mmCIF file of N, CA and C in Angstrom:
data_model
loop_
_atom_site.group_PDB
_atom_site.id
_atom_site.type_symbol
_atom_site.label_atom_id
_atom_site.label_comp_id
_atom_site.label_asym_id
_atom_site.label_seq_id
_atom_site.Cartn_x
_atom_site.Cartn_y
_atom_site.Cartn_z
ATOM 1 N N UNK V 1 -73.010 371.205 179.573
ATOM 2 C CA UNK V 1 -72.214 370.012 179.504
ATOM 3 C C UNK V 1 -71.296 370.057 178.283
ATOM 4 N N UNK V 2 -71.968 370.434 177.224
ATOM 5 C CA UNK V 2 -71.221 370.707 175.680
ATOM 6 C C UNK V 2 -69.872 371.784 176.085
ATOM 7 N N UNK V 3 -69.869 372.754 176.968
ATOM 8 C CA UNK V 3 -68.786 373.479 177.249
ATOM 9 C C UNK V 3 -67.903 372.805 178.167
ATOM 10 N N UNK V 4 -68.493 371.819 178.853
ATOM 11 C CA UNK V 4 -67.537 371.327 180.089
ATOM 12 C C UNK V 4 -66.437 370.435 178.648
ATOM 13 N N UNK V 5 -67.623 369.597 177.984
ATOM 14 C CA UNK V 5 -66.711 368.919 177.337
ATOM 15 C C UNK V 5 -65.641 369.887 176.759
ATOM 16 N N UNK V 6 -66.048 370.716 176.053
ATOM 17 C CA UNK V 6 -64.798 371.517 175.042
ATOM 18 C C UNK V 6 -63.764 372.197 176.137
ATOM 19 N N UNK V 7 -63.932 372.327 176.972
ATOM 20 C CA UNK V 7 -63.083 372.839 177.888
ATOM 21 C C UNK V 7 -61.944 371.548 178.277
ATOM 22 N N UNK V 8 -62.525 370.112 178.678
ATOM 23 C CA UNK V 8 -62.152 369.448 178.587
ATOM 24 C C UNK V 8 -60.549 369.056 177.469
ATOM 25 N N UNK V 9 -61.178 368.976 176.325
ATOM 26 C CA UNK V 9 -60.689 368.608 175.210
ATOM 27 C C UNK V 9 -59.642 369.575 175.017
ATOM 28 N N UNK V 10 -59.924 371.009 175.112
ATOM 29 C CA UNK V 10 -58.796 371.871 174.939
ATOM 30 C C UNK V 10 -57.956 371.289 175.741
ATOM 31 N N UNK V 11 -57.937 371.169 176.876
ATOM 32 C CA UNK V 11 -57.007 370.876 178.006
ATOM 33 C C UNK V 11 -56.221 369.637 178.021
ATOM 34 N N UNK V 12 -56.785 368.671 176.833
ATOM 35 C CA UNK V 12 -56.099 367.479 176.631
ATOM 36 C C UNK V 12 -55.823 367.951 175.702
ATOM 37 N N UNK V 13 -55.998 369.124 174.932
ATOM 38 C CA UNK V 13 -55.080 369.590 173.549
ATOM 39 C C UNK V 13 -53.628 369.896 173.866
ATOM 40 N N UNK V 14 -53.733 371.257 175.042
ATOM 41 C CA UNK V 14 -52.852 371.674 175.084
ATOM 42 C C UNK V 14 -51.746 370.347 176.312
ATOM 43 N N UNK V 15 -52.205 369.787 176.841
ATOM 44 C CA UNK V 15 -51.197 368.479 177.113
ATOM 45 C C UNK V 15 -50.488 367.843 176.591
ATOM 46 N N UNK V 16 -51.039 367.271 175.797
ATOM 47 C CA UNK V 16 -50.786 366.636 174.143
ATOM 48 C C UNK V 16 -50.216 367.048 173.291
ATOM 49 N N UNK V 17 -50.241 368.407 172.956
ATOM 50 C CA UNK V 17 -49.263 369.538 172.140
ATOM 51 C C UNK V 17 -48.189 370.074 172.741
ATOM 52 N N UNK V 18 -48.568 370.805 173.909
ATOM 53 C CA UNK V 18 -47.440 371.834 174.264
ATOM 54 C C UNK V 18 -46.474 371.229 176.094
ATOM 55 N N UNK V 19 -47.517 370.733 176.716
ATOM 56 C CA UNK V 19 -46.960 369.989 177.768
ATOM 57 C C UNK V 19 -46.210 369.218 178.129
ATOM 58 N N UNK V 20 -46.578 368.393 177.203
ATOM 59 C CA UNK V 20 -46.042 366.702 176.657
ATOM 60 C C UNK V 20 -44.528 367.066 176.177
ATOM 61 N N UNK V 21 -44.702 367.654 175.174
ATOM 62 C CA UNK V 21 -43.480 368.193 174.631
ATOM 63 C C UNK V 21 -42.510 368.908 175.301
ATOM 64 N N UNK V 22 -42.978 369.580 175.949
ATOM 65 C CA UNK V 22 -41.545 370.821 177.150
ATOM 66 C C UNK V 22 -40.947 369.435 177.978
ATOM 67 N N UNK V 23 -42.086 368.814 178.703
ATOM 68 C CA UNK V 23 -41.924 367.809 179.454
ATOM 69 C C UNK V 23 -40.527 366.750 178.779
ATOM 70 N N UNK V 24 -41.124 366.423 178.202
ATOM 71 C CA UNK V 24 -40.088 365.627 176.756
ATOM 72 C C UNK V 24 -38.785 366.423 176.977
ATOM 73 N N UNK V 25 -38.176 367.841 176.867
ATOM 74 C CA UNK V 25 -37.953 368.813 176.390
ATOM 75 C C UNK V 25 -36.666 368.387 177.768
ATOM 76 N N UNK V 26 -37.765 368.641 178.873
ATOM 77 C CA UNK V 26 -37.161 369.039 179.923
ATOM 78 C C UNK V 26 -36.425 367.693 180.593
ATOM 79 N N UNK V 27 -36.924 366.275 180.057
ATOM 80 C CA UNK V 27 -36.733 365.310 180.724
ATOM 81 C C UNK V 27 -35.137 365.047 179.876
ATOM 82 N N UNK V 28 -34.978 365.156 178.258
ATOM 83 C CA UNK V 28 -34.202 365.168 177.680
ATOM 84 C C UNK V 28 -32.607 365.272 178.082
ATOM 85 N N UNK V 29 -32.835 367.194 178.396
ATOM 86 C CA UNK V 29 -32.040 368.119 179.008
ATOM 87 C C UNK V 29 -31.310 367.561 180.413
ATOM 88 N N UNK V 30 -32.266 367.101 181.538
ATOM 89 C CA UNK V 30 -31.954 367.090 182.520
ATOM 90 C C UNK V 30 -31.147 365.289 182.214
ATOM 91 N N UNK V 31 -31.901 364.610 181.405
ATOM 92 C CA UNK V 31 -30.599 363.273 181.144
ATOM 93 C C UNK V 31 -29.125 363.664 181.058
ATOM 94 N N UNK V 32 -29.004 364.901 179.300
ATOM 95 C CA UNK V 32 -28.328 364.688 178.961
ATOM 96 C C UNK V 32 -26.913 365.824 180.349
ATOM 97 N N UNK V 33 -27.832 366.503 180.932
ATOM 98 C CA UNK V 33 -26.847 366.810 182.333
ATOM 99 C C UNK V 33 -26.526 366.469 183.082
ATOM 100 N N UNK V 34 -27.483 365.235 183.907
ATOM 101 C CA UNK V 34 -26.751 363.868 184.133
ATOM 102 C C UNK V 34 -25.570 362.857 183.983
ATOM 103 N N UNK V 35 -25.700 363.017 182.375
ATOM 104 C CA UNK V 35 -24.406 361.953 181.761
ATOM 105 C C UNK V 35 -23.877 363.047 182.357
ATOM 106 N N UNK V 36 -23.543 364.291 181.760
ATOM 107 C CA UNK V 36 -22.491 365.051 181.819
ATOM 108 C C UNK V 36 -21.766 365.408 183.351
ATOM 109 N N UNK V 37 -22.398 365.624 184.788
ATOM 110 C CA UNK V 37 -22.039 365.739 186.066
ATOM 111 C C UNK V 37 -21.656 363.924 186.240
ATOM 112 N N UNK V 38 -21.951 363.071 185.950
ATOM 113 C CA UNK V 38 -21.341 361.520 185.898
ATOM 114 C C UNK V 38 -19.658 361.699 185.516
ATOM 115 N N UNK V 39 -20.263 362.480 184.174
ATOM 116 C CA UNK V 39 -18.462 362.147 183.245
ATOM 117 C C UNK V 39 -17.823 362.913 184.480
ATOM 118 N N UNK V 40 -18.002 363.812 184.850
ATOM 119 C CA UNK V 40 -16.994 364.882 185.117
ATOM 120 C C UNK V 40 -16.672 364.420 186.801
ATOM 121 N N UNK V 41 -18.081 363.562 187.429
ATOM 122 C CA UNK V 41 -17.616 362.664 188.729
ATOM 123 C C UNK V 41 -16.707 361.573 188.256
ATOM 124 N N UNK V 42 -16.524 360.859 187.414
ATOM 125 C CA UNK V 42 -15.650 359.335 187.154
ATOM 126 C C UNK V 42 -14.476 360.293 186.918
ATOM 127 N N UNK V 43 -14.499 361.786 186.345
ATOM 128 C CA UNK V 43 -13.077 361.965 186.306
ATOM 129 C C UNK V 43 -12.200 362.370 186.995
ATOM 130 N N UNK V 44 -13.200 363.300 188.176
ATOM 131 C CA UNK V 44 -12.558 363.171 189.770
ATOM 132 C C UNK V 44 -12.276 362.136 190.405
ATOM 133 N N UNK V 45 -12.836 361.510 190.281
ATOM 134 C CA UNK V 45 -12.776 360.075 190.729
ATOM 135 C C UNK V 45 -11.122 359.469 190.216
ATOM 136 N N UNK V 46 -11.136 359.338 188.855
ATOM 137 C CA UNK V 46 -9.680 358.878 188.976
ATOM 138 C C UNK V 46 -8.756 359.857 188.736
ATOM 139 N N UNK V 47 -9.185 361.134 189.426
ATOM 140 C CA UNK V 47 -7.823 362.208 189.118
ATOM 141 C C UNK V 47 -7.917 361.535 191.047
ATOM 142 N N UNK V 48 -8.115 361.416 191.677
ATOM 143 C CA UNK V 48 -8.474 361.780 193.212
ATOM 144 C C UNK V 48 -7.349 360.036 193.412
ATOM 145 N N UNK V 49 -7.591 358.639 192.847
ATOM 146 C CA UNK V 49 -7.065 357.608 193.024
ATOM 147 C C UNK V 49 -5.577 357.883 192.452
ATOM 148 N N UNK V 50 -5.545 358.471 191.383
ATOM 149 C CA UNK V 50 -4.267 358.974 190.647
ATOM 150 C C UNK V 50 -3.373 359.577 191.898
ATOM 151 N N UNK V 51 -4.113 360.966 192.553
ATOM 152 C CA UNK V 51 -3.376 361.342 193.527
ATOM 153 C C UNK V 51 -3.040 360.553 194.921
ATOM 154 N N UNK V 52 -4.438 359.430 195.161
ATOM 155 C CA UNK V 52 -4.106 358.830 196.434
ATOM 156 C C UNK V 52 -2.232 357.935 195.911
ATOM 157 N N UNK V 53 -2.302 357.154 194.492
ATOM 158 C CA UNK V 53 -1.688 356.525 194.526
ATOM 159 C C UNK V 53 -0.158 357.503 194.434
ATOM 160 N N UNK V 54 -0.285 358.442 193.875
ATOM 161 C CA UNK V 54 1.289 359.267 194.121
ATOM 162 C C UNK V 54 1.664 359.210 195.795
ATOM 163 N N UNK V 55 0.425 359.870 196.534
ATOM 164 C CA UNK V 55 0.635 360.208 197.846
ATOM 165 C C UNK V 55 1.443 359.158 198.571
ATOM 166 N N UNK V 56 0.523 357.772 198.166
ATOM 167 C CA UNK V 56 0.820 356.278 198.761
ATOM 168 C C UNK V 56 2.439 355.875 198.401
ATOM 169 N N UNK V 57 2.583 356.220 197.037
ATOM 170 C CA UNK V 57 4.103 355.789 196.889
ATOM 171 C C UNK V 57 4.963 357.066 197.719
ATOM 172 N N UNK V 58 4.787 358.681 197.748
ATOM 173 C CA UNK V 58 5.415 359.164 198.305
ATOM 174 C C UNK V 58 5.850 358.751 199.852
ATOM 175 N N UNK V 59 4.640 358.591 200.731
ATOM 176 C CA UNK V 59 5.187 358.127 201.994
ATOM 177 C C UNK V 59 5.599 356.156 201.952
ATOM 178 N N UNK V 60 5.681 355.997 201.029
ATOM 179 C CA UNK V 60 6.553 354.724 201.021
ATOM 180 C C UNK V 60 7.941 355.064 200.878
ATOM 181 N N UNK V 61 8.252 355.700 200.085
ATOM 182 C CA UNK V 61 9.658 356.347 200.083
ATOM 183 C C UNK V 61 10.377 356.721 201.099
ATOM 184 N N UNK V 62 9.229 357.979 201.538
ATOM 185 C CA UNK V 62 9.706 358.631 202.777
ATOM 186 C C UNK V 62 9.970 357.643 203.829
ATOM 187 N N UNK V 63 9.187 356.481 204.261
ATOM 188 C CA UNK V 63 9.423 355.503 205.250
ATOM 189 C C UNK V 63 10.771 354.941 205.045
ATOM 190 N N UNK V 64 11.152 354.793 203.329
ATOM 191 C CA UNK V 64 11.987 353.817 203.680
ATOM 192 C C UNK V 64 13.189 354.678 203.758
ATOM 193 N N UNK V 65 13.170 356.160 203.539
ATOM 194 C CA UNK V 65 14.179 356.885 203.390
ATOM 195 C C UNK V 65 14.496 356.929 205.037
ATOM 196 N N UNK V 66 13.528 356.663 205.875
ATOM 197 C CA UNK V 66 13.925 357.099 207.599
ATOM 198 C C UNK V 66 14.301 355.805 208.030
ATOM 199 N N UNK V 67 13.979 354.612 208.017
ATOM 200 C CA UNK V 67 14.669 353.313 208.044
ATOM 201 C C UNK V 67 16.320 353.677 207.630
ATOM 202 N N UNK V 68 16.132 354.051 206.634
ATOM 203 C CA UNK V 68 17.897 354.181 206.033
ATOM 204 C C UNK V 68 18.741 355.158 206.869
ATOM 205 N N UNK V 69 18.190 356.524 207.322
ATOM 206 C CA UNK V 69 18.639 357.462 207.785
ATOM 207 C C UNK V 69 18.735 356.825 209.720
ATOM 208 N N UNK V 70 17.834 356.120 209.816
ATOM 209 C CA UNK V 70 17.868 355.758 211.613
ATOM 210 C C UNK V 70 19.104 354.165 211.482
ATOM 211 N N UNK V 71 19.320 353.871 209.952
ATOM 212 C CA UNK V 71 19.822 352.736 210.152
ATOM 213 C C UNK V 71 21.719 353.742 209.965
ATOM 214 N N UNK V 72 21.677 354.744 208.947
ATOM 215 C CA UNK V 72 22.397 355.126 209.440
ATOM 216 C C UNK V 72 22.986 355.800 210.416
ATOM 217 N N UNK V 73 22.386 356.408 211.240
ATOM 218 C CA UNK V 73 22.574 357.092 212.414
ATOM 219 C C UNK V 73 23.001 355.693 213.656
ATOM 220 N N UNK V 74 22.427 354.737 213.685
ATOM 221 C CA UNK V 74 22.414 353.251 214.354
ATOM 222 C C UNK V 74 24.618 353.456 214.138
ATOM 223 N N UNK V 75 24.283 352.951 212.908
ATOM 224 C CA UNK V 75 25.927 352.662 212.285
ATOM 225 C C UNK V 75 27.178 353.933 213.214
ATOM 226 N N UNK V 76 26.536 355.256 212.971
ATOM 227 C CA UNK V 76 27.836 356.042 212.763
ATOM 228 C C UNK V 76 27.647 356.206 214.515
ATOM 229 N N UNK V 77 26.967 356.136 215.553
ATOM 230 C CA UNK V 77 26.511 355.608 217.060
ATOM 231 C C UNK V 77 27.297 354.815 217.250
ATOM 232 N N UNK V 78 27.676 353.687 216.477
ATOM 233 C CA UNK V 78 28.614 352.549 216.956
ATOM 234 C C UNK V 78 30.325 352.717 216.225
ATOM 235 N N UNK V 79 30.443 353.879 215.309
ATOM 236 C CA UNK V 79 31.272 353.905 214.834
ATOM 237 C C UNK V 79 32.238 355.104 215.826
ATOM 238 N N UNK V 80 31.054 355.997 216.395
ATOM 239 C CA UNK V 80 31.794 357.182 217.218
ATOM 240 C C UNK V 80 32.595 356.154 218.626
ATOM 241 N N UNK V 81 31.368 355.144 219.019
ATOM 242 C CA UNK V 81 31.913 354.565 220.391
ATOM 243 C C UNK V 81 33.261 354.173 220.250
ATOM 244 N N UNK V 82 33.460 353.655 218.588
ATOM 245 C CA UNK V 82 34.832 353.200 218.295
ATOM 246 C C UNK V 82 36.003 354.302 218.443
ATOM 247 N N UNK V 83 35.421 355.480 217.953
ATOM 248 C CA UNK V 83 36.357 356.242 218.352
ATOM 249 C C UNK V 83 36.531 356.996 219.412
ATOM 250 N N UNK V 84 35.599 356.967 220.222
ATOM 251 C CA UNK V 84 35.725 357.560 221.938
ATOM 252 C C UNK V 84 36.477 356.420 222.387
ATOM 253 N N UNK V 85 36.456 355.095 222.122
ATOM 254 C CA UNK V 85 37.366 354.317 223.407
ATOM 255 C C UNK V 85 38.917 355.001 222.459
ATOM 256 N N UNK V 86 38.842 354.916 221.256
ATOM 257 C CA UNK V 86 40.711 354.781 220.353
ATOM 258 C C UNK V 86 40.956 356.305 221.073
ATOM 259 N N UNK V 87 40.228 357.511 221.602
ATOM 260 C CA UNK V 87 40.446 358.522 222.100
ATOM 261 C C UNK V 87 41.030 358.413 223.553
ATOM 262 N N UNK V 88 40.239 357.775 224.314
ATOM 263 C CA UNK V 88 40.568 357.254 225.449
ATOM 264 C C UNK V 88 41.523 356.873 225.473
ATOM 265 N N UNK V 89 41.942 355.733 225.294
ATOM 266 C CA UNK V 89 43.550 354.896 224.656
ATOM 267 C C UNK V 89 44.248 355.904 224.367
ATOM 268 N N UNK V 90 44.671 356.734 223.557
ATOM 269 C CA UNK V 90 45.380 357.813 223.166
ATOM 270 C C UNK V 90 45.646 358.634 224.559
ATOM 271 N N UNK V 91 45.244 358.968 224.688
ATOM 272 C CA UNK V 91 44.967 360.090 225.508
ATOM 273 C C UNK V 91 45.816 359.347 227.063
ATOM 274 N N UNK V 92 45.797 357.760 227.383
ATOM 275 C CA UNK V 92 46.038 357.167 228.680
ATOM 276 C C UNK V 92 47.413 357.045 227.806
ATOM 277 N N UNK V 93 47.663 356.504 226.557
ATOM 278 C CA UNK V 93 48.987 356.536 225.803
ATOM 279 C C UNK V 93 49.770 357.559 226.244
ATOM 280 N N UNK V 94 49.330 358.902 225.834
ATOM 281 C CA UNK V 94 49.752 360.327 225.856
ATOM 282 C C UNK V 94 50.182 360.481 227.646
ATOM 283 N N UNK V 95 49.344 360.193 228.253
ATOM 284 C CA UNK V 95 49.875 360.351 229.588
ATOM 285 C C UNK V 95 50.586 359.284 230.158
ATOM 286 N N UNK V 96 50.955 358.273 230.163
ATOM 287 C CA UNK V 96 51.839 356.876 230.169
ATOM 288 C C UNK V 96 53.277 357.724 229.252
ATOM 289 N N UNK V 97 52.930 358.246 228.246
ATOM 290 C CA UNK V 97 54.648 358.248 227.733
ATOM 291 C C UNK V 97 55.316 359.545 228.247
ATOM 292 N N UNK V 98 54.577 360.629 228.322
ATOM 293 C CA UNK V 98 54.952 361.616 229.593
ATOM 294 C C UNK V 98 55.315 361.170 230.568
ATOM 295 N N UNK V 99 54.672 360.377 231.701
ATOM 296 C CA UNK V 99 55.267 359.744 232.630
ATOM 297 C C UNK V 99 56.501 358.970 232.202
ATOM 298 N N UNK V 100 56.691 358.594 230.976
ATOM 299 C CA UNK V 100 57.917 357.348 231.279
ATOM 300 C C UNK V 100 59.412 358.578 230.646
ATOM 301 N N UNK V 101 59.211 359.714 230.412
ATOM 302 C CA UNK V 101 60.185 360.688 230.047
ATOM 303 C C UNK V 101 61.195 360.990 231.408
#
């Protein structure tokens, strides 16, 4: 029984001394790598919102740049019709004053 005990006791020695401590050691370590994969997620994090928000203003641009481009294309559509009828006209001109020679 006197050996169970000392066997015992060592074994809460070395817990108490050397276990306890790595443990400590190891719990420390693995915090302070924690913070550190955190920092380095919050900073993806706003490199990633940084880029959504460039992206977001880029196709705002781009939208309004095709509004402008379909609004001009709209315009110079109604500006050609103007000049297909003044072509037309010309052209019935051109053959009206031949005839009246």
């Amino acid at each position: 029984m006197d050996e169970l005990e000392n066997e015992v006791n060592k074994t809460k020695l070395i817990i108490e001394n050397d276990i306890k401590s790595k443990v400590a050691v190891l719990f420390e370590g693995n915090s302070s790598y924690k913070e550190q994969v955190e920092g380095k997620f919050e900073e993806i994090i706003k490199e990633q919102q940084g880029t959504r928000e460039i992206l977001s203003l880029s196709v705002k641009s781009l939208a309004d740049d095709i509004q402008g481009i379909k609004h001009d294309i709209d315009e110079l559509k109604h500006k050609f019709d103007k000049v297909e009828k003044v072509t037309i006209q010309n052209t019935y001109d051109l053959a009206y004053l031949k005839m009246a020679k």
